[in-house]
Amino acid sequence: MSSDESLTRAEELLARVEAVRAELEQLSEGEGGSPERAIELLGELSALAKAVEEELTRAQRAAEAGG
């Protein structure tokens, strides 16, 4: 995978992070928000953050390798 592809994938993941963050914010502002859903969203944010980090690491390695 090239550095450009990894960066594009990281951007897509960051868009998902923003969508999940917005849902979490909406959940926290509403009455009777589900704690279980909030925990699910936090887990999803954690997984997405790890995936973004992996893509950025791939992009850096590809750039260093000249790809």
mmCIF file as gemmi writes it, N, C-alpha and C atoms, coordinates in Angstrom:
data_model
loop_
_atom_site.group_PDB
_atom_site.id
_atom_site.type_symbol
_atom_site.label_atom_id
_atom_site.label_alt_id
_atom_site.label_comp_id
_atom_site.label_asym_id
_atom_site.label_entity_id
_atom_site.label_seq_id
_atom_site.pdbx_PDB_ins_code
_atom_site.Cartn_x
_atom_site.Cartn_y
_atom_site.Cartn_z
_atom_site.occupancy
_atom_site.B_iso_or_equiv
_atom_site.pdbx_formal_charge
_atom_site.auth_seq_id
_atom_site.auth_asym_id
_atom_site.pdbx_PDB_model_num
ATOM 1 N N . MET Axp A 1 ? 0.851 -1.169 0 1 0 ? 1 A 1
ATOM 2 C CA . MET Axp A 1 ? 0 0 0 1 0 ? 1 A 1
ATOM 3 C C . MET Axp A 1 ? 0.897 1.232 0 1 0 ? 1 A 1
ATOM 4 N N . SER Axp A 2 ? 0.579 2.207 -0.839 1 0 ? 2 A 1
ATOM 5 C CA . SER Axp A 2 ? 1.395 3.418 -0.915 1 0 ? 2 A 1
ATOM 6 C C . SER Axp A 2 ? 1.06 4.364 0.232 1 0 ? 2 A 1
ATOM 7 N N . SER Axp A 3 ? 1.927 5.346 0.405 1 0 ? 3 A 1
ATOM 8 C CA . SER Axp A 3 ? 1.687 6.316 1.472 1 0 ? 3 A 1
ATOM 9 C C . SER Axp A 3 ? 0.404 7.101 1.209 1 0 ? 3 A 1
ATOM 10 N N . ASP Axp A 4 ? 0.117 7.408 -0.063 1 0 ? 4 A 1
ATOM 11 C CA . ASP Axp A 4 ? -1.109 8.132 -0.394 1 0 ? 4 A 1
ATOM 12 C C . ASP Axp A 4 ? -2.346 7.31 -0.05 1 0 ? 4 A 1
ATOM 13 N N . GLU Axp A 5 ? -2.298 6.02 -0.325 1 0 ? 5 A 1
ATOM 14 C CA . GLU Axp A 5 ? -3.432 5.151 0.011 1 0 ? 5 A 1
ATOM 15 C C . GLU Axp A 5 ? -3.634 5.074 1.52 1 0 ? 5 A 1
ATOM 16 N N . SER Axp A 6 ? -2.549 4.986 2.26 1 0 ? 6 A 1
ATOM 17 C CA . SER Axp A 6 ? -2.65 4.941 3.715 1 0 ? 6 A 1
ATOM 18 C C . SER Axp A 6 ? -3.205 6.248 4.269 1 0 ? 6 A 1
ATOM 19 N N . LEU Axp A 7 ? -2.766 7.359 3.706 1 0 ? 7 A 1
ATOM 20 C CA . LEU Axp A 7 ? -3.276 8.65 4.16 1 0 ? 7 A 1
ATOM 21 C C . LEU Axp A 7 ? -4.76 8.809 3.839 1 0 ? 7 A 1
ATOM 22 N N . THR Axp A 8 ? -5.161 8.336 2.671 1 0 ? 8 A 1
ATOM 23 C CA . THR Axp A 8 ? -6.575 8.378 2.304 1 0 ? 8 A 1
ATOM 24 C C . THR Axp A 8 ? -7.393 7.528 3.263 1 0 ? 8 A 1
ATOM 25 N N . ARG Axp A 9 ? -6.895 6.359 3.581 1 0 ? 9 A 1
ATOM 26 C CA . ARG Axp A 9 ? -7.581 5.476 4.532 1 0 ? 9 A 1
ATOM 27 C C . ARG Axp A 9 ? -7.647 6.134 5.905 1 0 ? 9 A 1
ATOM 28 N N . ALA Axp A 10 ? -6.584 6.78 6.336 1 0 ? 10 A 1
ATOM 29 C CA . ALA Axp A 10 ? -6.585 7.471 7.628 1 0 ? 10 A 1
ATOM 30 C C . ALA Axp A 10 ? -7.621 8.59 7.642 1 0 ? 10 A 1
ATOM 31 N N . GLU Axp A 11 ? -7.744 9.312 6.538 1 0 ? 11 A 1
ATOM 32 C CA . GLU Axp A 11 ? -8.755 10.365 6.442 1 0 ? 11 A 1
ATOM 33 C C . GLU Axp A 11 ? -10.165 9.787 6.547 1 0 ? 11 A 1
ATOM 34 N N . GLU Axp A 12 ? -10.397 8.65 5.91 1 0 ? 12 A 1
ATOM 35 C CA . GLU Axp A 12 ? -11.703 7.99 5.988 1 0 ? 12 A 1
ATOM 36 C C . GLU Axp A 12 ? -12.003 7.57 7.422 1 0 ? 12 A 1
ATOM 37 N N . LEU Axp A 13 ? -11.003 7.034 8.093 1 0 ? 13 A 1
ATOM 38 C CA . LEU Axp A 13 ? -11.17 6.623 9.486 1 0 ? 13 A 1
ATOM 39 C C . LEU Axp A 13 ? -11.442 7.825 10.384 1 0 ? 13 A 1
ATOM 40 N N . LEU Axp A 14 ? -10.761 8.924 10.127 1 0 ? 14 A 1
ATOM 41 C CA . LEU Axp A 14 ? -10.984 10.125 10.923 1 0 ? 14 A 1
ATOM 42 C C . LEU Axp A 14 ? -12.399 10.663 10.728 1 0 ? 14 A 1
ATOM 43 N N . ALA Axp A 15 ? -12.942 10.523 9.525 1 0 ? 15 A 1
ATOM 44 C CA . ALA Axp A 15 ? -14.337 10.918 9.293 1 0 ? 15 A 1
ATOM 45 C C . ALA Axp A 15 ? -15.27 10.052 10.131 1 0 ? 15 A 1
ATOM 46 N N . ARG Axp A 16 ? -14.963 8.763 10.234 1 0 ? 16 A 1
ATOM 47 C CA . ARG Axp A 16 ? -15.762 7.874 11.085 1 0 ? 16 A 1
ATOM 48 C C . ARG Axp A 16 ? -15.614 8.248 12.554 1 0 ? 16 A 1
ATOM 49 N N . VAL Axp A 17 ? -14.398 8.632 12.964 1 0 ? 17 A 1
ATOM 50 C CA . VAL Axp A 17 ? -14.178 9.087 14.34 1 0 ? 17 A 1
ATOM 51 C C . VAL Axp A 17 ? -15.098 10.278 14.622 1 0 ? 17 A 1
ATOM 52 N N . GLU Axp A 18 ? -15.146 11.221 13.718 1 0 ? 18 A 1
ATOM 53 C CA . GLU Axp A 18 ? -15.98 12.408 13.912 1 0 ? 18 A 1
ATOM 54 C C . GLU Axp A 18 ? -17.459 12.033 13.997 1 0 ? 18 A 1
ATOM 55 N N . ALA Axp A 19 ? -17.91 11.108 13.175 1 0 ? 19 A 1
ATOM 56 C CA . ALA Axp A 19 ? -19.31 10.685 13.216 1 0 ? 19 A 1
ATOM 57 C C . ALA Axp A 19 ? -19.645 10.019 14.552 1 0 ? 19 A 1
ATOM 58 N N . VAL Axp A 20 ? -18.759 9.173 15.032 1 0 ? 20 A 1
ATOM 59 C CA . VAL Axp A 20 ? -18.982 8.497 16.309 1 0 ? 20 A 1
ATOM 60 C C . VAL Axp A 20 ? -18.928 9.504 17.448 1 0 ? 20 A 1
ATOM 61 N N . ARG Axp A 21 ? -17.99 10.436 17.379 1 0 ? 21 A 1
ATOM 62 C CA . ARG Axp A 21 ? -17.884 11.475 18.399 1 0 ? 21 A 1
ATOM 63 C C . ARG Axp A 21 ? -19.166 12.303 18.463 1 0 ? 21 A 1
ATOM 64 N N . ALA Axp A 22 ? -19.707 12.652 17.301 1 0 ? 22 A 1
ATOM 65 C CA . ALA Axp A 22 ? -20.943 13.426 17.249 1 0 ? 22 A 1
ATOM 66 C C . ALA Axp A 22 ? -22.105 12.635 17.848 1 0 ? 22 A 1
ATOM 67 N N . GLU Axp A 23 ? -22.156 11.341 17.563 1 0 ? 23 A 1
ATOM 68 C CA . GLU Axp A 23 ? -23.208 10.508 18.143 1 0 ? 23 A 1
ATOM 69 C C . GLU Axp A 23 ? -23.069 10.443 19.66 1 0 ? 23 A 1
ATOM 70 N N . LEU Axp A 24 ? -21.853 10.322 20.136 1 0 ? 24 A 1
ATOM 71 C CA . LEU Axp A 24 ? -21.608 10.281 21.575 1 0 ? 24 A 1
ATOM 72 C C . LEU Axp A 24 ? -22.022 11.6 22.23 1 0 ? 24 A 1
ATOM 73 N N . GLU Axp A 25 ? -21.701 12.694 21.588 1 0 ? 25 A 1
ATOM 74 C CA . GLU Axp A 25 ? -22.083 14.005 22.107 1 0 ? 25 A 1
ATOM 75 C C . GLU Axp A 25 ? -23.606 14.142 22.152 1 0 ? 25 A 1
ATOM 76 N N . GLN Axp A 26 ? -24.256 13.712 21.095 1 0 ? 26 A 1
ATOM 77 C CA . GLN Axp A 26 ? -25.72 13.766 21.041 1 0 ? 26 A 1
ATOM 78 C C . GLN Axp A 26 ? -26.328 12.898 22.145 1 0 ? 26 A 1
ATOM 79 N N . LEU Axp A 27 ? -25.751 11.752 22.349 1 0 ? 27 A 1
ATOM 80 C CA . LEU Axp A 27 ? -26.221 10.839 23.39 1 0 ? 27 A 1
ATOM 81 C C . LEU Axp A 27 ? -26.073 11.472 24.773 1 0 ? 27 A 1
ATOM 82 N N . SER Axp A 28 ? -24.951 12.159 24.986 1 0 ? 28 A 1
ATOM 83 C CA . SER Axp A 28 ? -24.706 12.766 26.299 1 0 ? 28 A 1
ATOM 84 C C . SER Axp A 28 ? -25.62 13.954 26.555 1 0 ? 28 A 1
ATOM 85 N N . GLU Axp A 29 ? -26.084 14.611 25.515 1 0 ? 29 A 1
ATOM 86 C CA . GLU Axp A 29 ? -26.953 15.775 25.672 1 0 ? 29 A 1
ATOM 87 C C . GLU Axp A 29 ? -28.418 15.389 25.855 1 0 ? 29 A 1
ATOM 88 N N . GLY Axp A 30 ? -28.783 14.19 25.436 1 0 ? 30 A 1
ATOM 89 C CA . GLY Axp A 30 ? -30.172 13.766 25.503 1 0 ? 30 A 1
ATOM 90 C C . GLY Axp A 30 ? -30.542 13.231 26.872 1 0 ? 30 A 1
ATOM 91 N N . GLU Axp A 31 ? -31.817 13.297 27.155 1 0 ? 31 A 1
ATOM 92 C CA . GLU Axp A 31 ? -32.334 12.725 28.391 1 0 ? 31 A 1
ATOM 93 C C . GLU Axp A 31 ? -32.388 11.215 28.261 1 0 ? 31 A 1
ATOM 94 N N . GLY Axp A 32 ? -32.047 10.53 29.328 1 0 ? 32 A 1
ATOM 95 C CA . GLY Axp A 32 ? -32.161 9.076 29.332 1 0 ? 32 A 1
ATOM 96 C C . GLY Axp A 32 ? -31.215 8.374 28.384 1 0 ? 32 A 1
ATOM 97 N N . GLY Axp A 33 ? -30.025 8.975 28.131 1 0 ? 33 A 1
ATOM 98 C CA . GLY Axp A 33 ? -29.051 8.354 27.249 1 0 ? 33 A 1
ATOM 99 C C . GLY Axp A 33 ? -28.627 6.985 27.774 1 0 ? 33 A 1
ATOM 100 N N . SER Axp A 34 ? -28.358 6.106 26.867 1 0 ? 34 A 1
ATOM 101 C CA . SER Axp A 34 ? -28.001 4.736 27.22 1 0 ? 34 A 1
ATOM 102 C C . SER Axp A 34 ? -26.518 4.633 27.591 1 0 ? 34 A 1
ATOM 103 N N . PRO Axp A 35 ? -26.222 4.288 28.836 1 0 ? 35 A 1
ATOM 104 C CA . PRO Axp A 35 ? -24.809 4.104 29.219 1 0 ? 35 A 1
ATOM 105 C C . PRO Axp A 35 ? -24.15 2.984 28.421 1 0 ? 35 A 1
ATOM 106 N N . GLU Axp A 36 ? -24.926 1.958 28.096 1 0 ? 36 A 1
ATOM 107 C CA . GLU Axp A 36 ? -24.374 0.839 27.317 1 0 ? 36 A 1
ATOM 108 C C . GLU Axp A 36 ? -23.946 1.311 25.927 1 0 ? 36 A 1
ATOM 109 N N . ARG Axp A 37 ? -24.778 2.154 25.312 1 0 ? 37 A 1
ATOM 110 C CA . ARG Axp A 37 ? -24.439 2.674 23.982 1 0 ? 37 A 1
ATOM 111 C C . ARG Axp A 37 ? -23.21 3.575 24.074 1 0 ? 37 A 1
ATOM 112 N N . ALA Axp A 38 ? -23.131 4.376 25.121 1 0 ? 38 A 1
ATOM 113 C CA . ALA Axp A 38 ? -21.972 5.25 25.297 1 0 ? 38 A 1
ATOM 114 C C . ALA Axp A 38 ? -20.698 4.422 25.409 1 0 ? 38 A 1
ATOM 115 N N . ILE Axp A 39 ? -20.765 3.325 26.142 1 0 ? 39 A 1
ATOM 116 C CA . ILE Axp A 39 ? -19.597 2.449 26.281 1 0 ? 39 A 1
ATOM 117 C C . ILE Axp A 39 ? -19.239 1.835 24.931 1 0 ? 39 A 1
ATOM 118 N N . GLU Axp A 40 ? -20.239 1.441 24.157 1 0 ? 40 A 1
ATOM 119 C CA . GLU Axp A 40 ? -19.985 0.901 22.815 1 0 ? 40 A 1
ATOM 120 C C . GLU Axp A 40 ? -19.289 1.941 21.94 1 0 ? 40 A 1
ATOM 121 N N . LEU Axp A 41 ? -19.784 3.174 21.997 1 0 ? 41 A 1
ATOM 122 C CA . LEU Axp A 41 ? -19.201 4.243 21.188 1 0 ? 41 A 1
ATOM 123 C C . LEU Axp A 41 ? -17.764 4.543 21.602 1 0 ? 41 A 1
ATOM 124 N N . LEU Axp A 42 ? -17.499 4.532 22.896 1 0 ? 42 A 1
ATOM 125 C CA . LEU Axp A 42 ? -16.128 4.76 23.364 1 0 ? 42 A 1
ATOM 126 C C . LEU Axp A 42 ? -15.2 3.645 22.897 1 0 ? 42 A 1
ATOM 127 N N . GLY Axp A 43 ? -15.689 2.414 22.918 1 0 ? 43 A 1
ATOM 128 C CA . GLY Axp A 43 ? -14.899 1.298 22.4 1 0 ? 43 A 1
ATOM 129 C C . GLY Axp A 43 ? -14.618 1.452 20.915 1 0 ? 43 A 1
ATOM 130 N N . GLU Axp A 44 ? -15.643 1.917 20.183 1 0 ? 44 A 1
ATOM 131 C CA . GLU Axp A 44 ? -15.465 2.13 18.742 1 0 ? 44 A 1
ATOM 132 C C . GLU Axp A 44 ? -14.458 3.243 18.487 1 0 ? 44 A 1
ATOM 133 N N . LEU Axp A 45 ? -14.531 4.312 19.278 1 0 ? 45 A 1
ATOM 134 C CA . LEU Axp A 45 ? -13.548 5.395 19.131 1 0 ? 45 A 1
ATOM 135 C C . LEU Axp A 45 ? -12.13 4.9 19.384 1 0 ? 45 A 1
ATOM 136 N N . SER Axp A 46 ? -11.976 4.062 20.377 1 0 ? 46 A 1
ATOM 137 C CA . SER Axp A 46 ? -10.661 3.5 20.687 1 0 ? 46 A 1
ATOM 138 C C . SER Axp A 46 ? -10.132 2.673 19.518 1 0 ? 46 A 1
ATOM 139 N N . ALA Axp A 47 ? -10.98 1.819 18.977 1 0 ? 47 A 1
ATOM 140 C CA . ALA Axp A 47 ? -10.573 0.973 17.85 1 0 ? 47 A 1
ATOM 141 C C . ALA Axp A 47 ? -10.232 1.824 16.627 1 0 ? 47 A 1
ATOM 142 N N . LEU Axp A 48 ? -11.025 2.855 16.377 1 0 ? 48 A 1
ATOM 143 C CA . LEU Axp A 48 ? -10.757 3.732 15.233 1 0 ? 48 A 1
ATOM 144 C C . LEU Axp A 48 ? -9.444 4.488 15.417 1 0 ? 48 A 1
ATOM 145 N N . ALA Axp A 49 ? -9.178 4.942 16.635 1 0 ? 49 A 1
ATOM 146 C CA . ALA Axp A 49 ? -7.925 5.653 16.902 1 0 ? 49 A 1
ATOM 147 C C . ALA Axp A 49 ? -6.718 4.755 16.631 1 0 ? 49 A 1
ATOM 148 N N . LYS Axp A 50 ? -6.821 3.499 17.036 1 0 ? 50 A 1
ATOM 149 C CA . LYS Axp A 50 ? -5.74 2.549 16.773 1 0 ? 50 A 1
ATOM 150 C C . LYS Axp A 50 ? -5.557 2.328 15.276 1 0 ? 50 A 1
ATOM 151 N N . ALA Axp A 51 ? -6.673 2.228 14.558 1 0 ? 51 A 1
ATOM 152 C CA . ALA Axp A 51 ? -6.603 2.02 13.106 1 0 ? 51 A 1
ATOM 153 C C . ALA Axp A 51 ? -5.978 3.227 12.415 1 0 ? 51 A 1
ATOM 154 N N . VAL Axp A 52 ? -6.317 4.431 12.861 1 0 ? 52 A 1
ATOM 155 C CA . VAL Axp A 52 ? -5.718 5.642 12.295 1 0 ? 52 A 1
ATOM 156 C C . VAL Axp A 52 ? -4.214 5.629 12.538 1 0 ? 52 A 1
ATOM 157 N N . GLU Axp A 53 ? -3.816 5.295 13.751 1 0 ? 53 A 1
ATOM 158 C CA . GLU Axp A 53 ? -2.391 5.242 14.079 1 0 ? 53 A 1
ATOM 159 C C . GLU Axp A 53 ? -1.661 4.233 13.18 1 0 ? 53 A 1
ATOM 160 N N . GLU Axp A 54 ? -2.273 3.076 12.958 1 0 ? 54 A 1
ATOM 161 C CA . GLU Axp A 54 ? -1.661 2.061 12.094 1 0 ? 54 A 1
ATOM 162 C C . GLU Axp A 54 ? -1.507 2.574 10.667 1 0 ? 54 A 1
ATOM 163 N N . GLU Axp A 55 ? -2.537 3.245 10.155 1 0 ? 55 A 1
ATOM 164 C CA . GLU Axp A 55 ? -2.463 3.774 8.785 1 0 ? 55 A 1
ATOM 165 C C . GLU Axp A 55 ? -1.392 4.845 8.664 1 0 ? 55 A 1
ATOM 166 N N . LEU Axp A 56 ? -1.285 5.707 9.668 1 0 ? 56 A 1
ATOM 167 C CA . LEU Axp A 56 ? -0.255 6.745 9.627 1 0 ? 56 A 1
ATOM 168 C C . LEU Axp A 56 ? 1.142 6.137 9.705 1 0 ? 56 A 1
ATOM 169 N N . THR Axp A 57 ? 1.284 5.073 10.469 1 0 ? 57 A 1
ATOM 170 C CA . THR Axp A 57 ? 2.571 4.379 10.546 1 0 ? 57 A 1
ATOM 171 C C . THR Axp A 57 ? 2.895 3.749 9.193 1 0 ? 57 A 1
ATOM 172 N N . ARG Axp A 58 ? 1.904 3.142 8.552 1 0 ? 58 A 1
ATOM 173 C CA . ARG Axp A 58 ? 2.113 2.568 7.214 1 0 ? 58 A 1
ATOM 174 C C . ARG Axp A 58 ? 2.515 3.658 6.216 1 0 ? 58 A 1
ATOM 175 N N . ALA Axp A 59 ? 1.841 4.793 6.283 1 0 ? 59 A 1
ATOM 176 C CA . ALA Axp A 59 ? 2.145 5.893 5.369 1 0 ? 59 A 1
ATOM 177 C C . ALA Axp A 59 ? 3.577 6.384 5.573 1 0 ? 59 A 1
ATOM 178 N N . GLN Axp A 60 ? 3.98 6.49 6.828 1 0 ? 60 A 1
ATOM 179 C CA . GLN Axp A 60 ? 5.341 6.937 7.12 1 0 ? 60 A 1
ATOM 180 C C . GLN Axp A 60 ? 6.357 5.921 6.584 1 0 ? 60 A 1
ATOM 181 N N . ARG Axp A 61 ? 6.107 4.653 6.816 1 0 ? 61 A 1
ATOM 182 C CA . ARG Axp A 61 ? 7.037 3.624 6.331 1 0 ? 61 A 1
ATOM 183 C C . ARG Axp A 61 ? 7.113 3.615 4.808 1 0 ? 61 A 1
ATOM 184 N N . ALA Axp A 62 ? 5.949 3.763 4.166 1 0 ? 62 A 1
ATOM 185 C CA . ALA Axp A 62 ? 5.934 3.769 2.703 1 0 ? 62 A 1
ATOM 186 C C . ALA Axp A 62 ? 6.677 4.985 2.164 1 0 ? 62 A 1
ATOM 187 N N . ALA Axp A 63 ? 6.506 6.131 2.806 1 0 ? 63 A 1
ATOM 188 C CA . ALA Axp A 63 ? 7.201 7.345 2.38 1 0 ? 63 A 1
ATOM 189 C C . ALA Axp A 63 ? 8.701 7.197 2.555 1 0 ? 63 A 1
ATOM 190 N N . GLU Axp A 64 ? 9.115 6.594 3.666 1 0 ? 64 A 1
ATOM 191 C CA . GLU Axp A 64 ? 10.526 6.386 3.913 1 0 ? 64 A 1
ATOM 192 C C . GLU Axp A 64 ? 11.139 5.398 2.922 1 0 ? 64 A 1
ATOM 193 N N . ALA Axp A 65 ? 10.313 4.444 2.464 1 0 ? 65 A 1
ATOM 194 C CA . ALA Axp A 65 ? 10.781 3.445 1.511 1 0 ? 65 A 1
ATOM 195 C C . ALA Axp A 65 ? 10.719 3.953 0.078 1 0 ? 65 A 1
ATOM 196 N N . GLY Axp A 66 ? 10.171 5.165 -0.087 1 0 ? 66 A 1
ATOM 197 C CA . GLY Axp A 66 ? 10.093 5.742 -1.425 1 0 ? 66 A 1
ATOM 198 C C . GLY Axp A 66 ? 8.835 5.366 -2.151 1 0 ? 66 A 1
ATOM 199 N N . GLY Axp A 67 ? 7.831 4.796 -1.459 1 0 ? 67 A 1
ATOM 200 C CA . GLY Axp A 67 ? 6.592 4.368 -2.103 1 0 ? 67 A 1
ATOM 201 C C . GLY Axp A 67 ? 5.556 5.359 -1.895 1 0 ? 67 A 1
